[in-house]
CSV table of C-alpha atoms in Angstrom, one decimal:
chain,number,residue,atom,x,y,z
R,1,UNK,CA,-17.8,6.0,5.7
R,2,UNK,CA,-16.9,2.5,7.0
R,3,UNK,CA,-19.4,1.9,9.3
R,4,UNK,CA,-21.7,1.4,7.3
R,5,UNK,CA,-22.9,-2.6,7.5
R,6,UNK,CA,-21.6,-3.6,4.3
R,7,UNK,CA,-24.4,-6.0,3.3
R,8,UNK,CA,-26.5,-2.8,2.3
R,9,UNK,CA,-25.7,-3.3,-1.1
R,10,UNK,CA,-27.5,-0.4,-2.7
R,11,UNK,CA,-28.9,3.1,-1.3
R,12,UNK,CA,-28.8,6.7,-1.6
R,13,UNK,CA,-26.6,8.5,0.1
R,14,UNK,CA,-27.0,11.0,3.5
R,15,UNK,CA,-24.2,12.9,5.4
R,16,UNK,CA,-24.0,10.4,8.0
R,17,UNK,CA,-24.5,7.5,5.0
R,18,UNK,CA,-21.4,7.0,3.0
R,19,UNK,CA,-20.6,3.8,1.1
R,20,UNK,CA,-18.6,0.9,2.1
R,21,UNK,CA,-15.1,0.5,0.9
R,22,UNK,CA,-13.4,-2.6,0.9
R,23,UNK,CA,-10.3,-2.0,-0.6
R,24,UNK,CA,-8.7,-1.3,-4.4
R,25,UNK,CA,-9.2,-3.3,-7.1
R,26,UNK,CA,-5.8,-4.0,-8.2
R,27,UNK,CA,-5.6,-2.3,-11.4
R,28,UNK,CA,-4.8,1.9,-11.9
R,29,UNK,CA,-5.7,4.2,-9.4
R,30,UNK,CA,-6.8,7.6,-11.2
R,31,UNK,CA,-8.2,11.1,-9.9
R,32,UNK,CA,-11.0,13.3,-11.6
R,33,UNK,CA,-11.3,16.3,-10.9
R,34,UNK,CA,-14.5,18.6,-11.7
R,35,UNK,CA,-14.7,22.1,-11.8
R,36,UNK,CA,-18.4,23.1,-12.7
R,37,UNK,CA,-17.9,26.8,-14.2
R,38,UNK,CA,-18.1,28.3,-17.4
R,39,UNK,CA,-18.2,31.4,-18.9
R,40,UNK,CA,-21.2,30.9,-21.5
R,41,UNK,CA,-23.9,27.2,-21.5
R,42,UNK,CA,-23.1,25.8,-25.0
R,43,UNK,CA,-26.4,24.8,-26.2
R,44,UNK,CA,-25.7,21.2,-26.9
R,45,UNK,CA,-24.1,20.5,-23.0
R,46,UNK,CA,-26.1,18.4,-20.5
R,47,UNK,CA,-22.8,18.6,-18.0
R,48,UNK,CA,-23.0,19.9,-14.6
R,49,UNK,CA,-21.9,23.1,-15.5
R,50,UNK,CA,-22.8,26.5,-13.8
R,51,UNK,CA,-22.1,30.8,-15.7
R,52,UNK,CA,-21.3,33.2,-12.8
R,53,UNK,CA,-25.0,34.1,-13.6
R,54,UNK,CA,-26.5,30.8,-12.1
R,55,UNK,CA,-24.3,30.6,-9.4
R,56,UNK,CA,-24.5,34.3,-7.9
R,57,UNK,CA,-23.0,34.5,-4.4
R,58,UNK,CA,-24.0,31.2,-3.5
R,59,UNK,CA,-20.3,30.0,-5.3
R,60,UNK,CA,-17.3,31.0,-6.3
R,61,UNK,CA,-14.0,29.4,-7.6
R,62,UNK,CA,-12.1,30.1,-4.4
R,63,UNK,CA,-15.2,28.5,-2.4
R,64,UNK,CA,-14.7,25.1,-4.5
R,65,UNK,CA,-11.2,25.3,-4.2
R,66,UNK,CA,-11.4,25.0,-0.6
R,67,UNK,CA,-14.0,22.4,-0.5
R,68,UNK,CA,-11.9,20.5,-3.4
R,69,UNK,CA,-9.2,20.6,-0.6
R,70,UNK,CA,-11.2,19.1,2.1
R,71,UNK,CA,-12.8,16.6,-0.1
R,72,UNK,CA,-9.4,15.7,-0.9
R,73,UNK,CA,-8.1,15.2,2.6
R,74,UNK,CA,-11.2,13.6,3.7
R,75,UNK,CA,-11.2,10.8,0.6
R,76,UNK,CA,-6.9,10.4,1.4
R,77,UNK,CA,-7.5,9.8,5.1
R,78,UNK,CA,-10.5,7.0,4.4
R,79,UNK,CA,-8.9,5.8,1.6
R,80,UNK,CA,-5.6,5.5,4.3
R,81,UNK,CA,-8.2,2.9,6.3
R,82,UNK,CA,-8.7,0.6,3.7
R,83,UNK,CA,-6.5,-2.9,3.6
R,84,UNK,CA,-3.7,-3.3,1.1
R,85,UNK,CA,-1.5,-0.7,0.1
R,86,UNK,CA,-3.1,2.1,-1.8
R,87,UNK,CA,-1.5,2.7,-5.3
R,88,UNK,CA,-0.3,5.9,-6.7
R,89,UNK,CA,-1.8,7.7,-8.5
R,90,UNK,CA,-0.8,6.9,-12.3
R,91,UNK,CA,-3.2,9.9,-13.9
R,92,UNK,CA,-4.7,12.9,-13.1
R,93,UNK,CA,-7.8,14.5,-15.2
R,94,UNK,CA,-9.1,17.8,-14.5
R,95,UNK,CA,-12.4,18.6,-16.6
R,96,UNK,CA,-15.8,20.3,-16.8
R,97,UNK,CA,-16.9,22.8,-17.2
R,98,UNK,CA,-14.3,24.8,-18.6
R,99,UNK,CA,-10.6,24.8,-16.2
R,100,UNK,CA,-9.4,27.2,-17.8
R,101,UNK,CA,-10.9,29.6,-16.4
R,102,UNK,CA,-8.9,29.0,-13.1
R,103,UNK,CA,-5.9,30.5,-15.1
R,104,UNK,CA,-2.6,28.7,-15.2
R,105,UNK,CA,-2.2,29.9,-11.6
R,106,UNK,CA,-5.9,28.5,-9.9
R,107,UNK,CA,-5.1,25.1,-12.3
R,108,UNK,CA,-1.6,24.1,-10.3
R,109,UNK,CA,-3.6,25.0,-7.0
R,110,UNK,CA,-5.8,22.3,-8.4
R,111,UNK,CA,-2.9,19.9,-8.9
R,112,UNK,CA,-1.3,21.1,-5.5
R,113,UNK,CA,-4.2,19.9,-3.2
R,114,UNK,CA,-4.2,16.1,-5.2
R,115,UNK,CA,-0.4,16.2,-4.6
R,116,UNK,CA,-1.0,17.4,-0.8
R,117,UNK,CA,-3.2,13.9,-0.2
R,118,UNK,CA,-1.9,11.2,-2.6
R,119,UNK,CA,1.7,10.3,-3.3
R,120,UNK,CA,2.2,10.0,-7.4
R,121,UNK,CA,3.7,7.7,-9.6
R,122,UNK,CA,6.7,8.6,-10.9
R,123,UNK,CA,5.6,8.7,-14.9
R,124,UNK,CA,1.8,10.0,-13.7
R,125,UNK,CA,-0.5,11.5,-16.6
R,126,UNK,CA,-1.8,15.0,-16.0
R,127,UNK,CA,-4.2,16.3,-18.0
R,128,UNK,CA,-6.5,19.5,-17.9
R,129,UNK,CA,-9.4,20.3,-20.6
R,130,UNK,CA,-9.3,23.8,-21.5
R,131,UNK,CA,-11.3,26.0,-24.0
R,132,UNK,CA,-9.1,27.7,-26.4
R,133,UNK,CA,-10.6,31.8,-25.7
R,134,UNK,CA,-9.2,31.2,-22.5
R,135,UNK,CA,-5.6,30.2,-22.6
R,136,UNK,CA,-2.6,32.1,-24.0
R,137,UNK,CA,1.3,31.4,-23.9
R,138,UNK,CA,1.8,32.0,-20.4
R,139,UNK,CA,-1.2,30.0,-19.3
R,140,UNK,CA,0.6,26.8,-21.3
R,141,UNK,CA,4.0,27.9,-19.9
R,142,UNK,CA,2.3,27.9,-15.8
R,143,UNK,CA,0.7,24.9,-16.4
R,144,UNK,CA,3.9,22.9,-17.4
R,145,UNK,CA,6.0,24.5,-14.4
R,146,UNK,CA,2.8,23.6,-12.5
R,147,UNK,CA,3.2,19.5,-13.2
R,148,UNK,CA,0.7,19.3,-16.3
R,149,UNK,CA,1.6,16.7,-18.5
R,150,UNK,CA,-1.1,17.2,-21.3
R,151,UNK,CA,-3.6,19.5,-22.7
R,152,UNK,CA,-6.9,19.3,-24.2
R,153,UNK,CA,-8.6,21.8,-26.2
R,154,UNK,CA,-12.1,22.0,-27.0
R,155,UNK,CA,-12.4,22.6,-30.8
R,156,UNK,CA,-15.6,21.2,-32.1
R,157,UNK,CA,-14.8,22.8,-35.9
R,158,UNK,CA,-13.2,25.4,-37.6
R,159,UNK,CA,-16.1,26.2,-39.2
R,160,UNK,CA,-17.8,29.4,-37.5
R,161,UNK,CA,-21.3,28.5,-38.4
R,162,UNK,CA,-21.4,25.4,-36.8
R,163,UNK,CA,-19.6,26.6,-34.1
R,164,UNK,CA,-22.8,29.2,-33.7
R,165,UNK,CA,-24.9,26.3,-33.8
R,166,UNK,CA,-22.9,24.7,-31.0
R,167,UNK,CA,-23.0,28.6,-29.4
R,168,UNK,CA,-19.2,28.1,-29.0
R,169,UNK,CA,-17.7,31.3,-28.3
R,170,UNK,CA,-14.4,30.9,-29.8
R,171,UNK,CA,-13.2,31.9,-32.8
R,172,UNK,CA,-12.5,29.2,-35.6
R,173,UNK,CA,-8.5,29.6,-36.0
R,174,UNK,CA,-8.1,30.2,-32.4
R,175,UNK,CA,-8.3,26.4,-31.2
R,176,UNK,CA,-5.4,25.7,-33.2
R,177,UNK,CA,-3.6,28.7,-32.5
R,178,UNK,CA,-3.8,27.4,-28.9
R,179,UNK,CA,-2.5,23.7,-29.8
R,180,UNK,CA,0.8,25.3,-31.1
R,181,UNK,CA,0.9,27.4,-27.9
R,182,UNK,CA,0.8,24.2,-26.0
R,183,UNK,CA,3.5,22.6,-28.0
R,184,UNK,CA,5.9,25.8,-27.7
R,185,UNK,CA,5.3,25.8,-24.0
R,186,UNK,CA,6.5,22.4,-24.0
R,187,UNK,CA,4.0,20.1,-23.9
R,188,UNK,CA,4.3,16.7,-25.7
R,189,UNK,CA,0.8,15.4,-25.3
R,190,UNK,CA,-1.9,17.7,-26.9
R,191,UNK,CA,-5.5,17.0,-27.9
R,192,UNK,CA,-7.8,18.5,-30.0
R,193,UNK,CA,-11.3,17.6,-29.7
R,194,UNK,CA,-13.7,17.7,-33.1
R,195,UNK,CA,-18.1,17.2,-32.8
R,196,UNK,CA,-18.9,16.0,-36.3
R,197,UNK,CA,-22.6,15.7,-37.5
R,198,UNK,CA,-24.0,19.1,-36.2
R,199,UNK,CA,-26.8,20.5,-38.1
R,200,UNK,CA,-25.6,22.8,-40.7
R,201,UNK,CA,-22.2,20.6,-41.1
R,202,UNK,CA,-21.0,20.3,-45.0
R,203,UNK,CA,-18.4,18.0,-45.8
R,204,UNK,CA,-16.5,20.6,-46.8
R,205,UNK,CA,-16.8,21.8,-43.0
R,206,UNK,CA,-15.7,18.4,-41.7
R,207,UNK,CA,-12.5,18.5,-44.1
R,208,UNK,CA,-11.4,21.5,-43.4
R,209,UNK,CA,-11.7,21.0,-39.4
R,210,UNK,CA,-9.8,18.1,-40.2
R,211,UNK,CA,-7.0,19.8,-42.1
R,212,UNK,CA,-6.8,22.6,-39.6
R,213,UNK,CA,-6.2,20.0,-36.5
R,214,UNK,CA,-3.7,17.8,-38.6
R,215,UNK,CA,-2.0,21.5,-38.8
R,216,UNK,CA,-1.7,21.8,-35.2
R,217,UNK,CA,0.5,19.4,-34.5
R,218,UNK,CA,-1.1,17.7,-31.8
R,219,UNK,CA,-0.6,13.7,-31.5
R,220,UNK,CA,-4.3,12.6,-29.9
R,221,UNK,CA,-7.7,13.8,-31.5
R,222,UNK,CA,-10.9,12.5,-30.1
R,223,UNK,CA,-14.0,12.8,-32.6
R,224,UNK,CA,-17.5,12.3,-30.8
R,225,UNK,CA,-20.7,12.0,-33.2
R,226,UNK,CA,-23.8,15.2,-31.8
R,227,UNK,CA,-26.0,13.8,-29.2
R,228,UNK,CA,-28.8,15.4,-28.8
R,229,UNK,CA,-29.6,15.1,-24.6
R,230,UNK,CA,-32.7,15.8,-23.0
R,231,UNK,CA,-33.1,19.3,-21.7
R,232,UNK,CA,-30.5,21.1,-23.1
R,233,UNK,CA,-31.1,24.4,-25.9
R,234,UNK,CA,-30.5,22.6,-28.6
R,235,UNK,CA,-32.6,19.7,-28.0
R,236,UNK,CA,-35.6,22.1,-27.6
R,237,UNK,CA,-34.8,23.4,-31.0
R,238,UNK,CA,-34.4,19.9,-32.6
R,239,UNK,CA,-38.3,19.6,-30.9
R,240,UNK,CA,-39.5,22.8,-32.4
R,241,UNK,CA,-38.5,22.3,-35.7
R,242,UNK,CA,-35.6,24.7,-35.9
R,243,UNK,CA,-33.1,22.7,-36.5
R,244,UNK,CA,-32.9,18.8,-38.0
R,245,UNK,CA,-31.7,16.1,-35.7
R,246,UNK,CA,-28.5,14.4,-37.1
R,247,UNK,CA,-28.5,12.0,-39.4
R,248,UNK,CA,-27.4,8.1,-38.6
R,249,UNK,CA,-26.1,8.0,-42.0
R,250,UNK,CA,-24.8,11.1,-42.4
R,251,UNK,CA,-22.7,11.0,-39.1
R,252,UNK,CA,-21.8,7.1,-40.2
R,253,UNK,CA,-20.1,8.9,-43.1
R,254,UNK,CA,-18.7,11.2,-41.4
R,255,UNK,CA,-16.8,8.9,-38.7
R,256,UNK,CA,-15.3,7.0,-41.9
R,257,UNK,CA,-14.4,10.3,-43.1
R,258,UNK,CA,-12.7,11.3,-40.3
R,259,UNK,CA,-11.1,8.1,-39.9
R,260,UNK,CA,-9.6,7.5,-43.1
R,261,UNK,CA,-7.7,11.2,-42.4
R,262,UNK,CA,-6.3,10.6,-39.5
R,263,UNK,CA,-4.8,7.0,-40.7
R,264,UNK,CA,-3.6,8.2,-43.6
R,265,UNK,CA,-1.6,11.0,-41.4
R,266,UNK,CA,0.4,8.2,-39.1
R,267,UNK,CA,-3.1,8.7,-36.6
R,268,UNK,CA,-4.3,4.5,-35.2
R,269,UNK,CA,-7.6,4.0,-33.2
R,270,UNK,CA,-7.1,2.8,-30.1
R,271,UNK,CA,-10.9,3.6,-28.9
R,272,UNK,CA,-13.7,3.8,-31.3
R,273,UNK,CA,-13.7,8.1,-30.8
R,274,UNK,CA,-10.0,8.6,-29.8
R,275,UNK,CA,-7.0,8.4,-32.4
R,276,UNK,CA,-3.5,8.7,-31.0
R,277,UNK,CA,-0.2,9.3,-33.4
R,278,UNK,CA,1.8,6.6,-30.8
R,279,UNK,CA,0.9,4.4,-28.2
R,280,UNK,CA,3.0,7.3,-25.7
R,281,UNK,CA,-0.1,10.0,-26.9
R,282,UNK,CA,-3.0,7.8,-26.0
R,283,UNK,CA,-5.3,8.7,-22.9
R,284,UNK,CA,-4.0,6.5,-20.2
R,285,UNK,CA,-6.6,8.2,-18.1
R,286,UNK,CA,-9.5,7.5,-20.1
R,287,UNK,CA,-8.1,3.9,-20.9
R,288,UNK,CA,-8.4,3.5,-16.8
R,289,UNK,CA,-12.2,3.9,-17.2
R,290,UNK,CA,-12.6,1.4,-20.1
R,291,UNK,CA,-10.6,-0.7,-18.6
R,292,UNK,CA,-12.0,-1.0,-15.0
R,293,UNK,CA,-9.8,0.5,-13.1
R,294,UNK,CA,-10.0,2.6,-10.0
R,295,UNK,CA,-10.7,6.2,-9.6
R,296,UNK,CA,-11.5,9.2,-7.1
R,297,UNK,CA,-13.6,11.9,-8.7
R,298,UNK,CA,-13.8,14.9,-6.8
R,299,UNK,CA,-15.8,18.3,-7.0
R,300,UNK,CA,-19.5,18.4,-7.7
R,301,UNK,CA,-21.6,15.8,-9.0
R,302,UNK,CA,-18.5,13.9,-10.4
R,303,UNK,CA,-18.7,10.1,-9.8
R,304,UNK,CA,-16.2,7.6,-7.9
R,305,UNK,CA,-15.7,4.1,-8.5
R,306,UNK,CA,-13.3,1.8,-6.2
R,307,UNK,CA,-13.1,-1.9,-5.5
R,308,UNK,CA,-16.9,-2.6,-7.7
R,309,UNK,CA,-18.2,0.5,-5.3
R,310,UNK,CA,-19.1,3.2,-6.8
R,311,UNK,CA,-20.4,6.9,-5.6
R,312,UNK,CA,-21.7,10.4,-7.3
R,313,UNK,CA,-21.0,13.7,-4.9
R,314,UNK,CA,-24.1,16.3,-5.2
R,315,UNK,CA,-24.6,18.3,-7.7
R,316,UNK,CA,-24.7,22.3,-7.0
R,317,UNK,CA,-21.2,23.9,-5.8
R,318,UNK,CA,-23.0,25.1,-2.9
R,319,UNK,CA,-24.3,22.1,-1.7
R,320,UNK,CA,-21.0,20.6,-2.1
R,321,UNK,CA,-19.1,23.3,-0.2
R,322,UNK,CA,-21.7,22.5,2.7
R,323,UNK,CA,-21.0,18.8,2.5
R,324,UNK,CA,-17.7,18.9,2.7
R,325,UNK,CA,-17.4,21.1,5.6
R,326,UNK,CA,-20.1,19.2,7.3
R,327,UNK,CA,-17.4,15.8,7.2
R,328,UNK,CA,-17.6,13.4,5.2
R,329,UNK,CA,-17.5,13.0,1.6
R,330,UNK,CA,-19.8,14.8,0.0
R,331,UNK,CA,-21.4,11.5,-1.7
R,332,UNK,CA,-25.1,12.2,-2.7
R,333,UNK,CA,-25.8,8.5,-3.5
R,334,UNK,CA,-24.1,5.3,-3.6
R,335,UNK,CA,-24.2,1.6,-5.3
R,336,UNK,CA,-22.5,-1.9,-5.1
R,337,UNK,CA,-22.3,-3.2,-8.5
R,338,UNK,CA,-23.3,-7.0,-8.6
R,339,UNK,CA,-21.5,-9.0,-10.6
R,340,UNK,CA,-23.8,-9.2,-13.3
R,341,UNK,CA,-23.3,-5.7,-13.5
R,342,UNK,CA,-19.8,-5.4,-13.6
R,343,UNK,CA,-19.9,-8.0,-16.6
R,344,UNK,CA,-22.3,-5.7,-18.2
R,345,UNK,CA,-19.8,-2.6,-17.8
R,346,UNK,CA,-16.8,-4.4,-19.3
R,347,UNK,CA,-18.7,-5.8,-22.3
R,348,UNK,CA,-19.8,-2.0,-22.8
R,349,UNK,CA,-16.4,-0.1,-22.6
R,350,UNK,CA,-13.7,-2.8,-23.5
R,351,UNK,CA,-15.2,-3.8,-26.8
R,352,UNK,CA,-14.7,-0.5,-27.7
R,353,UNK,CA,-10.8,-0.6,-27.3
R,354,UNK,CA,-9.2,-1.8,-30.1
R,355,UNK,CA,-7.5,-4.1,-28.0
R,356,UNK,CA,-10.9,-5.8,-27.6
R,357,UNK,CA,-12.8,-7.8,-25.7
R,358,UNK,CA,-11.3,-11.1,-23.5
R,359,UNK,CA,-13.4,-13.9,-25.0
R,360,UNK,CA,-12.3,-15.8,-21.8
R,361,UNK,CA,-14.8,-13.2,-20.1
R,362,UNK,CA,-18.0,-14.6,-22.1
R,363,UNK,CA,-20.5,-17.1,-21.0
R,364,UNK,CA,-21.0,-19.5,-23.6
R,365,UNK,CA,-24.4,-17.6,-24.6
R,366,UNK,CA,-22.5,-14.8,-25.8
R,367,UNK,CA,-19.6,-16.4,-27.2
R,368,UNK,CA,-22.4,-17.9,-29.6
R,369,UNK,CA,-23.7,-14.3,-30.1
R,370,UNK,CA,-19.9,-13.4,-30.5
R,371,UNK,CA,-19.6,-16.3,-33.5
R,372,UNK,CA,-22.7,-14.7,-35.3
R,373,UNK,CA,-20.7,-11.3,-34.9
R,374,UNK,CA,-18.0,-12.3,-36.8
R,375,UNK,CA,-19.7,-14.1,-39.4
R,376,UNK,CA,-21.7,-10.5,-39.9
R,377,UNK,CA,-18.2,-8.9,-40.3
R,378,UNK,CA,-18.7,-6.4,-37.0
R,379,UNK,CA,-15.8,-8.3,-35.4
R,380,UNK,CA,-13.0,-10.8,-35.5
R,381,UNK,CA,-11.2,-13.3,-33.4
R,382,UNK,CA,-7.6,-12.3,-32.6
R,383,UNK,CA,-5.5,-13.4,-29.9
R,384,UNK,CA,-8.5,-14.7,-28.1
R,385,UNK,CA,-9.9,-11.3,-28.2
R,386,UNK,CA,-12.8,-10.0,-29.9
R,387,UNK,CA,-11.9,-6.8,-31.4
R,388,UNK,CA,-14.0,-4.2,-33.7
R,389,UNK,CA,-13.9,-4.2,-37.3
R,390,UNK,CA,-14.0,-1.0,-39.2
R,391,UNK,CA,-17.7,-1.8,-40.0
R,392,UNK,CA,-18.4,-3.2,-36.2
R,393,UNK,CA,-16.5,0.3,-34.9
R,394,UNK,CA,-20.2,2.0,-36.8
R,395,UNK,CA,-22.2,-0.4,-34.9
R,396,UNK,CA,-20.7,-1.3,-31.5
R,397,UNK,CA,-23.5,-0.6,-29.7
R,398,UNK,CA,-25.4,-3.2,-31.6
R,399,UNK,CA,-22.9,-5.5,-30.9
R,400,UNK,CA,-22.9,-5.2,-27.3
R,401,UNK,CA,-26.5,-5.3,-27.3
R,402,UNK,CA,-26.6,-8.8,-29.5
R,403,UNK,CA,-23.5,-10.2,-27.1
R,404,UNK,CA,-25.4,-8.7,-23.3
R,405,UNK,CA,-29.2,-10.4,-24.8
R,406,UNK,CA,-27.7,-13.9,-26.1
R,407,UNK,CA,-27.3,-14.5,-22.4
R,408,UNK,CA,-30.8,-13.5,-21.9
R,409,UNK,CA,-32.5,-16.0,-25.1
């Protein structure tokens, strides 16, 4: 992995072509973890997921669990190459897929083979996503002896017809159900996560999916708007006609909805799709993307990024498992980011924190842009930051469009 002649800024990937590492970049140090299995394909999922169906003998959960461990030990022992001390790791996210299915058990051998190659820091996050059919007590009760620190649940909606729509296979109560589980097991940090904007979707559906998660007792809820991507079962029936594709105003109406709930029950933004009921319940993982930090992601196809390097492992378990014991890690491409690029990246994910945007970090192009911004009411200026009003929160993607093309003009 480091000999590579670090001037090769940009390439794909082979087993004897891994990407040049120069060192961390100073901020948090995170680990992803991605285990591709499911039980059922939910129609509106473009992840790299696999059902025991698609995978056959070719992969198994105990196959990836030994190749996650050699990954592991590979990434730990090039990682131990690189100058400057290596930080701990400060948060730990295991998603997919569905890790549940692991059991409570397979999840803290998970856990056991990050903790095996990097040393933690003492108040590290660890989170796993987990779909509510396939937890119970005991699974919430192993995974807190097993070092898990929080828990997210994959709701969507309480209401069972969109929940069909989604093909979600659990049950409308049970998602909640689950959340108390969590909390009686012991877990402080517990998420619920809510799709708004399917087709089908009353707002009568949204309200009571909304009074069933501030039920729960949880103290972080992320709300995403339906994207319809490419290839997927539900995007084939938006194409024949079967179902409508959402609605920009409709799901406009439905964010404010959804916001004005969650503030009014103690609930503050702190990302334009994630609420948290303190600062202590927020995502500290996910804030290490937005903010640029540094992370490892392990398993197949999940993506890496470390010192403005960044690298994506192939794709099919298989594969992966072959990679791995081949040496190596199992990158299947690779990239430098210029720094034109990196600029790019930032604009993109920290305007999004309500915390916003350093206007220190603008050329005077887009500080211009930024000016016309406020004067549209999308943003304003506080502590030198540019930072989201409710009405810029609707449009943010315009607005890092009109600050990324001012440069351009």
């Amino acid at each position: 992995m480091t000999s590579i002649d670090a001037s090769a800024d940009r390439r794909s990937s082979s087993a004897a072509e891994q990407p040049v590492l120069r060192g961390f970049g100073g901020g948090a140090f995170g680990v992803y973890v991605h285990v591709p299995f499911c039980a059922t394909r939910c129609g509106y999922c473009d992840f790299n997921t696999y059902t025991a169906g698609e995978l056959g003998s070719s992969a198994s959960p105990r196959s990836w669990l030994e190749a996650l461990r050699g990954e592991m030990a590979e990434a730990a022992r090039v990682f131990g190459e690189l100058p400057g001390a290596q930080p701990p790791v400060s948060t730990v996210f295991v998603g997919g897929g569905t890790p549940s299915l692991l059991g409570g058990d397979g999840l803290a051998e998970v856990l056991d083979a990050v903790r095996a190659n990097f040393a933690f820091a003492a108040d590290a996050e660890v989170t796993t996503e987990s779909n509510p059919e396939s937890t119970s007590p005991e699974f919430f009760e192993r995974l807190l002896a097993g070092g898990f620190t929080r828990v997210s649940l994959g709701m969507q909606s309480a209401a069972a017809h969109v929940l069909k729509v989604l093909d979600r296979t659990h049950t409308p109560g049970r998602a909640v159900a689950a959340a108390r589980e969590a909390r009686a097991a012991g877990f402080e940090h517990v998420n619920l996560d809510l799709i708004y904007g399917t087709p089908g979707e009353r707002d009568g559906d949204l309200d009571a999916s909304l009074d069933a998660v501030l039920a729960a007792g949880v103290d972080h809820v992320s709300a995403y708007s339906l994207i319809v991507e490419d290839g997927t079962a539900l995007a084939r029936k938006v194409r024949r006609g079967e179902l409508p594709a959402p609605d920009d105003d409709v799901l406009a109406a439905r964010y404010e909805r959804i916001d004005a709930r969650l503030t009014a029950a103690g609930f503050d933004w702190y990302e334009v799709s994630n609420w948290a009921a303190s600062d202590s319940g927020r995502c500290r993982h996910n804030l290490g993307y937005w903010d640029g930090g540094d992370w490892l992601g392990a398993g197949p196809g999940a993506h890496s990024h470390l010192g403005g390097v960044r690298w994506w492992n192939v794709k099919h378990p298989a594969r992966y498992a072959d990679r791995v014991a081949g040496g190596g890690l199992p990158a299947a491409g690779w990239e430098r980011l210029t720094d034109e690029e990196c600029h790019t990246e930032r604009v993109m994910l920290t305007i999004r924190l309500r915390t916003g945007l350093p206007l220190a970090d603008l050329a005077p192009a887009e500080l211009r842009a930024a000016d016309r911004v406020i004067t549209d009411g999308l943003a304003v200026r506080a502590h030198d930051r540019l930072i989201l009003t409710d009405r810029g929160r609707l449009l943010a993607d315009a607005v890092v469009r009109d600050l990324l093309l001012a440069e351009a003009e």
